[in-house]
Every structure is written in structure tokens, then in C-alpha cells.
């Protein structure tokens, strides 16, 4: 996820366990092949993150092939092509979900990439450009012919953006139409919903985006369930520790202001489902310094701990637990004004 699954966030998630694969933010091949420092930084990863996939986007075959080669050179295990991003800026330049309208160009891109790399090539798709032009099955079949080894389908059209629910029936149809493994994606925030969609669609894997921000343990919980054990339940102290760990990692990696923004971004999802989460979220949004953030975390968890011990407080979780991100563009400025 652009603006989210950077080096810091991926390690936070990976340390919670149960994660099969982490993917970089989508990286512009135009930036990458012009040595844009941001694009190059986005390819950075730790050995602990393996298997690690680099996702690239763009609309020009030769640039895509060059970008893919660069990802292989830095040691990525998998090269993933973004054919799903709905952001106008990306689509206008022929990349992301714009490629769903140009299957021949996509075919050329995939073939060119295939010639340039030896690591596996995978493809992330939406189900179509618009509701009247759903073509994910045809695209998936074509991609398989080009040597794509894994297809991930987010069950929405580009036109849909992030509205409504992902249509897992289209995901099932893709699974039934190709021989390569298919993973499904869209709206998995609970074990119950995830298991149901997994079984109904017959897919080989599940991709979780926003749900990982709400619940970084979700992968471990799925792994537990699959292994036949009780899903792991972090206690209050561990939830606090995760927030502190994330903030400490951010402060190590980036300037203070950016670290504050990152913390607010994670808190936007993480606090959903916590008792008194809406109020806690507000206090974090309005924090202006690292000390204020740390104080607010301390106070919130102290109160929560007291309530848990003495049973003297609100017990219902934050009901506003919907998924609210609307684009896959990286937030222009992550800060107090960012929409989360
Ligand atoms: C903030 C944000 C950034 C995203 N960036 C990317 C991206 O860079 N590449 C990609 O394939 N999908 C991206 N997506 C889409 C997600 O990977 C995923 O397909 C979508 O959010 C639905 O899954 P979910 O309901 O589990 O979040 C992004 C989504 C969000 C909310």
C-alpha cells in the first residue's frame, strides 16, 4: 500500500508473525529508472522481510522492464506489476488500472519484463476498469500465457474506487480459469470473513491491506486458525507496545514531523476496535510533538488497564470500524490534516 507498507510498517507487521509475503509500496518505474531517490529508497528491505516482493507501476514496456531488472538487482524475491491503482495521476500515464483498458500493452509489458528477469513475475489486478467492462478473467488468462506465476485480484473495478464491497465471485471465476495460483483481496478484517471468502472462492491465498493496520496480528491469527489452534489474542500491554515500537522505528528512520504523521496514519486504523478508540484517535491526531504522542499513549493505556482491572468503564469497542482509505496514492502530506 502506497504511503503505508514502507520499510518500517512491513517490519512491524512481519515481527507479529504469520505473514507469508510482504510487498513494497508501488514504485514508479519512471522515477526508478531516472534514479529518483524516493523510488530507490522504496526498494530498500531487510533480510528478515524475505520473501519480499517489489511492486512496480508504469505504462511503458521498456521502462517497466528496466524497473523490473533493478528490483531483481537489489535482491527482491518476486517482481509484482500493479494493474489496479485507480489514482488519476497513475492511470493518465498508462499505468495501474489504466492497463486493464489496454490488454495488448499489458501483454507487451509482461513479455518484456519476463525477458529481463529470472525471479517470479506476479500481477495485481482489479476486476475491470468499469462495471460495464469487467475483463479480469481474460486478462488473467493472457497473463498466464505471458508467464505470470501468481495472480492477485482485488475484487473491485477502477470505477468503484474503494466503495461498496469487493466482489469475491469474480475472484472465484479467475481462480477457476487459470492454472497458476490466485490470491483474493478485499475487505478482509476479520478471521470469520476471511475464512468464508477463502473457502467460497477457492483461492490459494489471501491478501490483506487495511486490515493489517487495524490488527497487525491478523496474519498470525489466520496461521493459528489454519494450524487448528486458538487465534492469538494480544493483551492491552502488547497493543501499547506495538504502537510504541512503531513510533520508535519511525523516529529512527525519518524526520520527527514525518514520524508524527506516520503514527497518526497508523492510529487512524489501529484505534478502531479499541475501547474508547475514537477519542484516543482524536488525542493522537491533535498531538503536536513526539512527547505529546508518547504521553497520550501512556495515559490512554493506563486508563484502559484500570478499566480492565476494576471493570469501571465503557466496555464496548469503537464502533466506527469501517475501512476509510479511498485512493492508493501516497498521502501528499502526512500530518494532522491527513484524511484517515
Ligand atoms: C492507502 C492505500 C494504498 C494502496 N496502495 C497500493 C499499492 O501501492 N499497490 C497495490 O497493489 N494496491 C494498493 N492499495 C490497494 C490494496 O492493496 C488493496 O487492494 C485494497 O486496499 C483492498 O484490500 P483491503 O480491503 O485488504 O485493504 C492501496 C490501498 C490503500 C488503502
GROMACS .gro file of N, CA and C in nm, residues 100 126-139 153-160 167 169-171 173-174:
model
   87
  100UNK      N    1  -0.585  -0.208  -1.761
  100UNK     CA    2  -0.699  -0.300  -1.783
  100UNK      C    3  -0.772  -0.264  -1.912
  126UNK      N    4  -0.727  -0.533  -1.061
  126UNK     CA    5  -0.868  -0.511  -1.023
  126UNK      C    6  -0.951  -0.591  -1.123
  127UNK      N    7  -1.083  -0.601  -1.098
  127UNK     CA    8  -1.162  -0.691  -1.184
  127UNK      C    9  -1.197  -0.629  -1.320
  128UNK      N   10  -1.179  -0.499  -1.333
  128UNK     CA   11  -1.206  -0.435  -1.461
  128UNK      C   12  -1.196  -0.285  -1.443
  129UNK      N   13  -1.204  -0.214  -1.556
  129UNK     CA   14  -1.194  -0.069  -1.546
  129UNK      C   15  -1.324  -0.011  -1.492
  130UNK      N   16  -1.435  -0.058  -1.549
  130UNK     CA   17  -1.565  -0.010  -1.501
  130UNK      C   18  -1.659  -0.129  -1.489
  131UNK      N   19  -1.776  -0.103  -1.430
  131UNK     CA   20  -1.872  -0.214  -1.413
  131UNK      C   21  -1.916  -0.271  -1.547
  132UNK      N   22  -1.910  -0.188  -1.652
  132UNK     CA   23  -1.955  -0.237  -1.782
  132UNK      C   24  -1.839  -0.299  -1.862
  133UNK      N   25  -1.722  -0.302  -1.804
  133UNK     CA   26  -1.611  -0.360  -1.881
  133UNK      C   27  -1.526  -0.453  -1.794
  134UNK      N   28  -1.592  -0.540  -1.721
  134UNK     CA   29  -1.518  -0.633  -1.635
  134UNK      C   30  -1.448  -0.738  -1.723
  135UNK      N   31  -1.315  -0.741  -1.715
  135UNK     CA   32  -1.240  -0.831  -1.805
  135UNK      C   33  -1.128  -0.906  -1.733
  136UNK      N   34  -1.146  -0.921  -1.601
  136UNK     CA   35  -1.036  -0.979  -1.525
  136UNK      C   36  -1.003  -1.123  -1.566
  137UNK      N   37  -1.104  -1.199  -1.608
  137UNK     CA   38  -1.076  -1.338  -1.646
  137UNK      C   39  -0.989  -1.342  -1.773
  138UNK      N   40  -1.025  -1.259  -1.871
  138UNK     CA   41  -0.947  -1.256  -1.996
  138UNK      C   42  -0.803  -1.209  -1.967
  139UNK      N   43  -0.793  -1.108  -1.883
  139UNK     CA   44  -0.660  -1.055  -1.852
  139UNK      C   45  -0.576  -1.160  -1.778
  153UNK      N   46  -0.610  -1.075  -0.715
  153UNK     CA   47  -0.725  -0.999  -0.762
  153UNK      C   48  -0.792  -0.923  -0.649
  154UNK      N   49  -0.797  -0.792  -0.663
  154UNK     CA   50  -0.877  -0.709  -0.573
  154UNK      C   51  -1.015  -0.698  -0.639
  155UNK      N   52  -1.117  -0.746  -0.570
  155UNK     CA   53  -1.250  -0.760  -0.631
  155UNK      C   54  -1.330  -0.633  -0.651
  156UNK      N   55  -1.267  -0.526  -0.692
  156UNK     CA   56  -1.340  -0.403  -0.726
  156UNK      C   57  -1.296  -0.356  -0.864
  157UNK      N   58  -1.383  -0.274  -0.927
  157UNK     CA   59  -1.342  -0.212  -1.053
  157UNK      C   60  -1.270  -0.081  -1.022
  158UNK      N   61  -1.207  -0.027  -1.124
  158UNK     CA   62  -1.141   0.103  -1.105
  158UNK      C   63  -1.247   0.208  -1.075
  159UNK      N   64  -1.359   0.199  -1.148
  159UNK     CA   65  -1.468   0.296  -1.130
  159UNK      C   66  -1.518   0.296  -0.985
  160UNK      N   67  -1.517   0.180  -0.925
  160UNK     CA   68  -1.568   0.164  -0.788
  160UNK      C   69  -1.479   0.231  -0.684
  167UNK      N   70  -1.602  -0.781  -0.489
  167UNK     CA   71  -1.684  -0.891  -0.539
  167UNK      C   72  -1.598  -1.017  -0.549
  169UNK      N   73  -1.695  -1.310  -0.607
  169UNK     CA   74  -1.739  -1.406  -0.706
  169UNK      C   75  -1.650  -1.395  -0.832
  170UNK      N   76  -1.610  -1.272  -0.865
  170UNK     CA   77  -1.518  -1.256  -0.978
  170UNK      C   78  -1.383  -1.317  -0.945
  171UNK      N   79  -1.346  -1.308  -0.820
  171UNK     CA   80  -1.218  -1.367  -0.779
  171UNK      C   81  -1.225  -1.519  -0.798
  173UNK      N   82  -1.409  -1.676  -1.012
  173UNK     CA   83  -1.406  -1.708  -1.154
  173UNK      C   84  -1.263  -1.707  -1.209
  174UNK      N   85  -1.184  -1.613  -1.159
  174UNK     CA   86  -1.043  -1.610  -1.204
  174UNK      C   87  -0.974  -1.739  -1.159
   0.00000   0.00000   0.00000
